[in-house]
Short mmCIF file of C-alpha atoms and ligand atoms in Angstrom, two decimals:
data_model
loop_
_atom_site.label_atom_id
_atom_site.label_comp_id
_atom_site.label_asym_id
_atom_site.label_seq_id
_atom_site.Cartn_x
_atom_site.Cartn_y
_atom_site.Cartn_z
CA UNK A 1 -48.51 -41.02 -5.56
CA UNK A 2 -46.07 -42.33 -7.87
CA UNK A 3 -46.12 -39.05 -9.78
CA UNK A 4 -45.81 -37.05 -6.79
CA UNK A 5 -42.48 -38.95 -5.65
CA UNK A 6 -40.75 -38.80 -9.08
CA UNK A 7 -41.38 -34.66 -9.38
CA UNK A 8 -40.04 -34.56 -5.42
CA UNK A 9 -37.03 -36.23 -6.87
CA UNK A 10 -36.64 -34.76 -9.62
CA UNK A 11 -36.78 -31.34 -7.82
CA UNK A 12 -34.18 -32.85 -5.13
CA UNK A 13 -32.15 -33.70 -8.10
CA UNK A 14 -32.40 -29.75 -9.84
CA UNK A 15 -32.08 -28.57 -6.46
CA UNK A 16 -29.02 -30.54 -5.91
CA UNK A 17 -27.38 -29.47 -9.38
CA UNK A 18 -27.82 -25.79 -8.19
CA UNK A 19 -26.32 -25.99 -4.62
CA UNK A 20 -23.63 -28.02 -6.83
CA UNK A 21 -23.00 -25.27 -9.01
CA UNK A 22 -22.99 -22.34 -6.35
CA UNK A 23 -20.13 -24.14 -4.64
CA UNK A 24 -18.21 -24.69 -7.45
CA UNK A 25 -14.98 -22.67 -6.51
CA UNK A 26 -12.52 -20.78 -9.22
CA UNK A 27 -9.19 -20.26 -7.59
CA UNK A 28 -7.07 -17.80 -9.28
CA UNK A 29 -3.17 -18.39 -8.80
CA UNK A 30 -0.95 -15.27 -8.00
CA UNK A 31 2.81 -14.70 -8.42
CA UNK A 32 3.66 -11.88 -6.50
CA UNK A 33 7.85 -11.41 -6.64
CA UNK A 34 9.08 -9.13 -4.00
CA UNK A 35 12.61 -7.19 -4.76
CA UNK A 36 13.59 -8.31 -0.99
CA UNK A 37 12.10 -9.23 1.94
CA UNK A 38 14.53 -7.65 4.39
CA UNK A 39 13.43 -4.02 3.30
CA UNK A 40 10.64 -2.86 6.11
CA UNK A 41 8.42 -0.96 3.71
CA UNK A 42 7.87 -3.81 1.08
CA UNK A 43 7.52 -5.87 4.05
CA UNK A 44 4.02 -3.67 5.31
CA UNK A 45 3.38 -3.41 1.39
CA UNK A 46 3.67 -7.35 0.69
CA UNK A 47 1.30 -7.69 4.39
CA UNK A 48 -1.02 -5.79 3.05
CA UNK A 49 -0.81 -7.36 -0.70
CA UNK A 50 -1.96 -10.90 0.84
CA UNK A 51 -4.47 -9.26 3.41
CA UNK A 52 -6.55 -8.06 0.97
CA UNK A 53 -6.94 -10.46 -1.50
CA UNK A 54 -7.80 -12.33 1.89
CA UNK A 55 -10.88 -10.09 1.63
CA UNK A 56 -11.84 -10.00 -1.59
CA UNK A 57 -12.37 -13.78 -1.54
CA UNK A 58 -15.80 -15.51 -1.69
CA UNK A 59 -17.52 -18.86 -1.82
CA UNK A 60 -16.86 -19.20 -5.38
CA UNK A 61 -13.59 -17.09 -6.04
CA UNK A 62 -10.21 -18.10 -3.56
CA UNK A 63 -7.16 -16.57 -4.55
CA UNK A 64 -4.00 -18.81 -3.81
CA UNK A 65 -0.72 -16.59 -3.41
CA UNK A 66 2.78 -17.55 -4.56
CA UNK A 67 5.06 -14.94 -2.91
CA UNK A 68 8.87 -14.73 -3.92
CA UNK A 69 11.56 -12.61 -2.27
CA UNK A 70 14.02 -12.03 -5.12
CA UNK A 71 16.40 -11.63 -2.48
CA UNK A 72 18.04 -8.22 -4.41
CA UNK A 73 19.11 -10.09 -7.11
CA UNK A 74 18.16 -9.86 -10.63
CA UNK A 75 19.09 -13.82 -11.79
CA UNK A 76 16.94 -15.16 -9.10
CA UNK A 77 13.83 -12.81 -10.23
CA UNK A 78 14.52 -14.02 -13.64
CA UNK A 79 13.92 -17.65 -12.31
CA UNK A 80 11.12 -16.74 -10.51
CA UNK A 81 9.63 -15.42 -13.12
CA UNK A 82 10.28 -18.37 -14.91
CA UNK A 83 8.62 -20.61 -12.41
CA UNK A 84 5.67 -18.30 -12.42
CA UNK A 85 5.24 -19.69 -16.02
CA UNK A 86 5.67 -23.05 -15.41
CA UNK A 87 3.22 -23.44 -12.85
CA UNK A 88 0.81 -21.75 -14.54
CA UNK A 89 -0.31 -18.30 -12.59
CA UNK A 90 -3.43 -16.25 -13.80
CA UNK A 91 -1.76 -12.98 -13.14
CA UNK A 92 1.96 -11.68 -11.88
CA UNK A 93 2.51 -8.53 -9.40
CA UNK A 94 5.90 -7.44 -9.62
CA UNK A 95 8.66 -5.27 -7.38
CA UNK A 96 11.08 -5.66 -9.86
CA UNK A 97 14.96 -5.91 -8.58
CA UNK A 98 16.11 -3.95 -11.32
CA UNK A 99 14.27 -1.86 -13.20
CA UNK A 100 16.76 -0.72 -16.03
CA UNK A 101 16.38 -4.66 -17.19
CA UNK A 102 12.32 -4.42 -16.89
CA UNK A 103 12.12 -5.72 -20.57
CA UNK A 104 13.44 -9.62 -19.60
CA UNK A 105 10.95 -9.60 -16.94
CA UNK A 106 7.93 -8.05 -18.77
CA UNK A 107 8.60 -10.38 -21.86
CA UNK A 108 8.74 -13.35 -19.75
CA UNK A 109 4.96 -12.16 -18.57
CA UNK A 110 3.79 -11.46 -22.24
CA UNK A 111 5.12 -14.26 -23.55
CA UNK A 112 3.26 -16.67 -21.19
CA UNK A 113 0.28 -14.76 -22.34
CA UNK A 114 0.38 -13.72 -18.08
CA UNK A 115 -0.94 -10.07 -17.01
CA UNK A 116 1.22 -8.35 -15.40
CA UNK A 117 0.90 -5.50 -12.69
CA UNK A 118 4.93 -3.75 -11.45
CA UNK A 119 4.59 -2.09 -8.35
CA UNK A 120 7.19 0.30 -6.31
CA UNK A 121 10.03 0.47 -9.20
CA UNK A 122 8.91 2.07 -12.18
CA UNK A 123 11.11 1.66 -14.83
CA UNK A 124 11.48 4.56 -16.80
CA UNK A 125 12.95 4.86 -20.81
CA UNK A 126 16.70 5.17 -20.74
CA UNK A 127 18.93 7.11 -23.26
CA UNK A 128 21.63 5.16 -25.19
CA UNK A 129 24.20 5.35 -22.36
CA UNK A 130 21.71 4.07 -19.76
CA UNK A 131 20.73 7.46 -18.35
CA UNK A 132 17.08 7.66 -17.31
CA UNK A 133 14.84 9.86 -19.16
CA UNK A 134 11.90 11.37 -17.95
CA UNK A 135 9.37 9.34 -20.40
CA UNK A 136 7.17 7.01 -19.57
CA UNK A 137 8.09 3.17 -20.78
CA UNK A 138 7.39 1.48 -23.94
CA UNK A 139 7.10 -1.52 -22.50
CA UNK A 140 4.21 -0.68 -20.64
CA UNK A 141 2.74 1.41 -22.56
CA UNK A 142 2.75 -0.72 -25.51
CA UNK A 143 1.21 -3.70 -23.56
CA UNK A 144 -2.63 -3.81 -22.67
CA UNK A 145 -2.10 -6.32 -20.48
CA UNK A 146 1.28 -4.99 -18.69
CA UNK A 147 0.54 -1.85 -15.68
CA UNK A 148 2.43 0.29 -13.14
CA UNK A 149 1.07 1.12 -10.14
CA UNK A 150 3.10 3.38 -7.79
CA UNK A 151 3.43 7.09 -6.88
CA UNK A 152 5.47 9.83 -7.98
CA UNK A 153 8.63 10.28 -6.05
CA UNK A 154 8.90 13.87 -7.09
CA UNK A 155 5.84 14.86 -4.79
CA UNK A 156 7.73 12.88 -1.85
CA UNK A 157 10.93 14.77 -2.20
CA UNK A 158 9.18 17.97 -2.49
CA UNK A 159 7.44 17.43 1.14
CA UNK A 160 10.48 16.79 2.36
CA UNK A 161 11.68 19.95 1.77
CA UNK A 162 8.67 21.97 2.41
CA UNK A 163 8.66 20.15 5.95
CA UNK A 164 12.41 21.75 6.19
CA UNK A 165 11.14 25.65 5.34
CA UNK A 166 8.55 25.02 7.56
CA UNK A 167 10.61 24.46 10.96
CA UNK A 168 11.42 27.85 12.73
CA UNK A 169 14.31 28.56 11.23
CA UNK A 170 13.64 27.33 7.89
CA UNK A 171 16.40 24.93 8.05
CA UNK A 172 19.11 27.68 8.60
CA UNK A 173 19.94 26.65 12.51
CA UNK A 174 22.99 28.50 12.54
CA UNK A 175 22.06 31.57 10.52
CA UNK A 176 24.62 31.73 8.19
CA UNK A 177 22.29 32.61 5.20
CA UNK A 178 22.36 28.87 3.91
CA UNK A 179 21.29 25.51 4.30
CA UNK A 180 23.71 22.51 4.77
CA UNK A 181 22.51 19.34 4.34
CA UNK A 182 23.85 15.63 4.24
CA UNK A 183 21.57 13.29 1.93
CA UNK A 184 21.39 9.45 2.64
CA UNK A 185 20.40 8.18 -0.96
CA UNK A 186 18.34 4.92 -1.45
CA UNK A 187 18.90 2.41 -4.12
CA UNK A 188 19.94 4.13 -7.24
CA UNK A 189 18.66 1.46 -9.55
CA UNK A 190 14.94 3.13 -7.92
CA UNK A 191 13.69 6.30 -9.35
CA UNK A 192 12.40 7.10 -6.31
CA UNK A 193 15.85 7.52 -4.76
CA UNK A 194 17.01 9.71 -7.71
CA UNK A 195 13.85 11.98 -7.89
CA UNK A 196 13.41 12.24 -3.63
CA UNK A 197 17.82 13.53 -3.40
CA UNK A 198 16.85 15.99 -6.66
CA UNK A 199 13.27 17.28 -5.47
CA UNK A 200 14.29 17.82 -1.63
CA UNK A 201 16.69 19.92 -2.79
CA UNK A 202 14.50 21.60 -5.52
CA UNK A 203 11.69 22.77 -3.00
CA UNK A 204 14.80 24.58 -0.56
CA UNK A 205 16.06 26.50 -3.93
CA UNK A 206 12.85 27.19 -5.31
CA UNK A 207 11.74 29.25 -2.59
CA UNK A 208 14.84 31.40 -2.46
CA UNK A 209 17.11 29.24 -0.02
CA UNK A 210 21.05 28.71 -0.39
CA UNK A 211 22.23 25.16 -0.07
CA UNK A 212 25.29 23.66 0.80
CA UNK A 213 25.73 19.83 0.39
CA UNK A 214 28.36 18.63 2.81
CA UNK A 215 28.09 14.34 1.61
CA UNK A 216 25.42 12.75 -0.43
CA UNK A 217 26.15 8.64 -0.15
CA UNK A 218 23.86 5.59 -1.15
CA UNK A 219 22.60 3.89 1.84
CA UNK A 220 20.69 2.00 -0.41
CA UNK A 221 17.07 1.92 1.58
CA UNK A 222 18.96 0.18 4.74
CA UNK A 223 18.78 1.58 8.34
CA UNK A 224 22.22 -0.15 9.40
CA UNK A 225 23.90 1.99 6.02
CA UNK A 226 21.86 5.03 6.83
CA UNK A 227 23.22 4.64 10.51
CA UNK A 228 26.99 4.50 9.26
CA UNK A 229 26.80 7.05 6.98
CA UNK A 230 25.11 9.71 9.05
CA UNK A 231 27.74 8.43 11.89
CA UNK A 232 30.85 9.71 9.89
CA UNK A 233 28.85 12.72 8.10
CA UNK A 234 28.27 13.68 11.59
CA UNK A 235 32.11 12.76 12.61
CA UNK A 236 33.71 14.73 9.56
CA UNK A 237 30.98 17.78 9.51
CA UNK A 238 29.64 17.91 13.13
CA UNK A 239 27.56 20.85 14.07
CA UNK A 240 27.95 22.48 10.50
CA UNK A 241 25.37 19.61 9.61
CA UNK A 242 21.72 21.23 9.98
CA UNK A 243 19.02 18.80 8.51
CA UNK A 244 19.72 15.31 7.36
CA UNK A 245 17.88 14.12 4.32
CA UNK A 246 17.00 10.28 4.21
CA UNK A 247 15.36 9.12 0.78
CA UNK A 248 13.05 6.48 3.40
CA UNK A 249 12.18 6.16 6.89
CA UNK A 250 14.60 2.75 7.44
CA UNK A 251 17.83 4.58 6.47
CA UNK A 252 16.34 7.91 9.03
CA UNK A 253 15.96 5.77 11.95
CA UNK A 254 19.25 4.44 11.42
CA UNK A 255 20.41 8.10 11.04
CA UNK A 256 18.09 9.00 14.25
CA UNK A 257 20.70 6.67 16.10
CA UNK A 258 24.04 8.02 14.67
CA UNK A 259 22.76 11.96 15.65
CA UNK A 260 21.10 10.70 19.40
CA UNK A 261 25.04 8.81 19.88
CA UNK A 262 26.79 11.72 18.62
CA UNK A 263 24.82 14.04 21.60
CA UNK A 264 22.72 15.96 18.84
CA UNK A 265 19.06 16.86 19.22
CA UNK A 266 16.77 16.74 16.73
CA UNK A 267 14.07 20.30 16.35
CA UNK A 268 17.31 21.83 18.50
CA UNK A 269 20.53 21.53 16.29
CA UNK A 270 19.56 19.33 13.73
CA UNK A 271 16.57 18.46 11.17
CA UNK A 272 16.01 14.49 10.47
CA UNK A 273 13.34 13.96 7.54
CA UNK A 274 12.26 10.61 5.97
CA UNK A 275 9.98 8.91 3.53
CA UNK A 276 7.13 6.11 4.29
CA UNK A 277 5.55 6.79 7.54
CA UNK A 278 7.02 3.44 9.15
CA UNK A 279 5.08 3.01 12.58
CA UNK A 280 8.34 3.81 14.09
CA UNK A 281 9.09 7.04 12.43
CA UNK A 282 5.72 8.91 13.31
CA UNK A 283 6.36 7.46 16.91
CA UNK A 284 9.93 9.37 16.52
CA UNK A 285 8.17 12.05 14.75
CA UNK A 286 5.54 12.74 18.01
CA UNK A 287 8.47 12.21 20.45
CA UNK A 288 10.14 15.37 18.35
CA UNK A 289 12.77 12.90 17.38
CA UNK A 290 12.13 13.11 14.20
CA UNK A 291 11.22 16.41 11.83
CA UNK A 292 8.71 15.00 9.62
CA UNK A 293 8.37 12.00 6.82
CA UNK A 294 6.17 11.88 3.83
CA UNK A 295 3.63 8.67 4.14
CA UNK A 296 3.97 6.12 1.10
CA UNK A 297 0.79 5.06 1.36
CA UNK A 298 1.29 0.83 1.03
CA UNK A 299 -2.38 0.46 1.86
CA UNK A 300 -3.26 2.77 -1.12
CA UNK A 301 -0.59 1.39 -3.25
CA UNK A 302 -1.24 -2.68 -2.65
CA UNK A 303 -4.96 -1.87 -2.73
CA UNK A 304 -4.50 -0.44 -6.02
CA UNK A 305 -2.35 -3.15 -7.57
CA UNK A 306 -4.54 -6.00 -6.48
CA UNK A 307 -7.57 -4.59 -7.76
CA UNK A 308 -5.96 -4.08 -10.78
CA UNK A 309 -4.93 -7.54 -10.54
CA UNK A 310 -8.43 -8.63 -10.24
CA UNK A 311 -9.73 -6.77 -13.04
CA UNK A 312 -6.87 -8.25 -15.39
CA UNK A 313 -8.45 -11.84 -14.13
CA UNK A 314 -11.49 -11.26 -15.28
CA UNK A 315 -10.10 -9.49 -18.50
CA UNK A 316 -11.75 -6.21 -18.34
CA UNK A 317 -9.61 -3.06 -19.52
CA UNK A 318 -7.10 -1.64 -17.36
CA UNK A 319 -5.05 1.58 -17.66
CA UNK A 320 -1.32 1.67 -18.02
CA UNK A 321 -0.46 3.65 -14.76
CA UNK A 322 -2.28 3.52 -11.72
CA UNK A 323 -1.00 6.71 -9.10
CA UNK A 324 -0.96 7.23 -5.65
CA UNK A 325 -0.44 10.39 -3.71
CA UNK A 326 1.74 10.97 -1.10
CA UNK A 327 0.87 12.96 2.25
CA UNK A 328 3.12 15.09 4.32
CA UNK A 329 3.41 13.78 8.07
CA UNK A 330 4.19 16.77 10.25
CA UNK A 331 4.11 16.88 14.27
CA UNK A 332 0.46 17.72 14.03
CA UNK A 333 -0.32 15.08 11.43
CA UNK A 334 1.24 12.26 13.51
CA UNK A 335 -0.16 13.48 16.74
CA UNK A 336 -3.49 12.77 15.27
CA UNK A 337 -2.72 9.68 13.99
C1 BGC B 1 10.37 3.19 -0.30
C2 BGC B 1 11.58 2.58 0.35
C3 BGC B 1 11.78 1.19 -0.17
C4 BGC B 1 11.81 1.18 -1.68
C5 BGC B 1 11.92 -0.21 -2.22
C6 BGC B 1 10.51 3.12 -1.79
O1 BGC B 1 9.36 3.65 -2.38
O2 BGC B 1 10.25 4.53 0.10
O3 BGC B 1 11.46 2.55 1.74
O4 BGC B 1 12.99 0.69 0.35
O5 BGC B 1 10.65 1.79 -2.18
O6 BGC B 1 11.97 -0.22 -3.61
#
């Protein structure tokens, strides 16, 4: 009898130990700086970035998330960067504020001995007067532990203009043999701004087309700006303006405004194109309100960098740049959305 209860408690004892060790819980800590809260598209992107880690937690693995909104300013980045350090994350996703100064941030990262996944800003090698180059960058390249995960801005200006030669007309309302645009230019600092003004362009004059650019300003990814600046392109140009390139969907729905207050009518006497597929712009975009945008798929692109994330946690090998493509949001596209 005696025998019997010490093996039942030794068992309860074993079998104790084991539902012990099942709960035992890692939780991985996670910097995550965001360039700046205000813009809408990081905003879905950094939604996204915390709902799925949400799912890829279990009974034993939690992931607790440090978000920082660098508030468009390099200095306060730095510091958070610095903080991410100091309280001792497992890995760092980064939207860095300015790219061209990528090396402070990454070293920060290294140093610490911290993986580090960039998303959305890829910074790019620069010539000695600070001109970007179209190479790849050393300091991710040279780092196993350092990634970029984002998706080539070329292919998003290039819809853009293929969703111009594809309206009636092929952008030429007024059938004077050319095309004449206005371009509302995101944040220069962001390749994607620079490649989505050149490649828009690039798909009209590939195929044959004559341009005419009547203002090209930096609106710098804001709707208010975009809203301005189409306002007095639209003042100074008026009906000589035929489609109005936006390098994102925030600065086109500001632009939407300035044409519907200035009496224009978009698909009519003027073409309106974006980049992101905000909710609001394939709304527009159905209404007719809108020409077309090229999605920037967040869901791909957060998906993407926290998986990567994860695999840096549990130190397997991880490639150095992690692409997403971009898809082309027509009428037909958004009406079966
Ligand atoms: C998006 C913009 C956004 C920017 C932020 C771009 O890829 O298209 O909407 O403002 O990233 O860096």
């Amino acid at each position: 009898m005696k025998k019997t209860l010490a093996i039942l408690m030794a068992l309860v004892m074993v079998l104790g130990a084991c539902t012990f060790a099942s709960a035992e819980v890692k939780t991985y800590k996670v910097g995550i700086s965001i360039y700046q809260y205000t813009d809408n598209f990081m905003t879905l992107y950094r939604n996204e970035i915390a709902a799925y880690f949400k799912t890829l937690e279990t009974d034993e693995v939690k992931y607790e998330l440090f978000f920082a909104d660098a508030k468009n300013d390099m200095a306060e980045q730095t510091n958070q960067m610095n903080n991410f350090v100091t309280q001792g994350m497992d890995v760092i996703i980064l939207n860095p504020v300015q790219t061209s100064s990528a090396d402070v941030l990454i070293d920060i990262a290294v140093g610490a001995g911290i993986p580090l996944v960039l998303i959305n800003r890829e910074p790019l090698a620069y010539d000695e007067n600070g001109n970007t180059l179209d190479e790849r960058y050393e300091g991710i390249l040279n780092n196993p532990q350092v990634c970029y995960v984002g998706a080539d801005a070329r292919q998003s200006g290039t819809y853009q203009g293929e969703l111009i030669l594809a309206t009636a007309n092929q952008g030429d309302i007024n059938g004077d043999g050319k095309i004449s645009y206005i371009m509302i230019q995101g944040d220069p600092e962001n390749i994607d701004a620079q490649y989505r003004t050149e490649f828009s362009v690039k798909a009209l004059t590939d195929a044959g087309k004559t341009v005419e650019c009547l203002d090209s300003q930096v609106g710098n990814w804001d709707q208010t700006k975009g809203q301005e600046l189409c306002a007095n392109a639209l003042t100074v140009h008026g009906y000589n303006v035929e489609v109005v390139f936006c390098n994102n969907d925030g600065m086109a729905m500001g632009a939407l405004t300035a044409i519907q207050t200035a009496g224009r009518i978009v698909g009519e006497d003027i073409y309106l194109v974006g980049v992101d597929a905000l909710p609001e712009a394939v709304e527009a975009i159905k209404l007719g309100d809108m020409t077309g945008t090229v999605l920037n798929d967040h869901i791909g692109q957060s998906h993407a960098a926290v998986d990567v994330a994860v695999q840096l946690l549990k130190g397997e090998e991880i490639q150095n740049y992690y692409w997403v493509n971009y898809v082309k949001v027509d009428k037909a596209y958004a009406e079966a959305q």
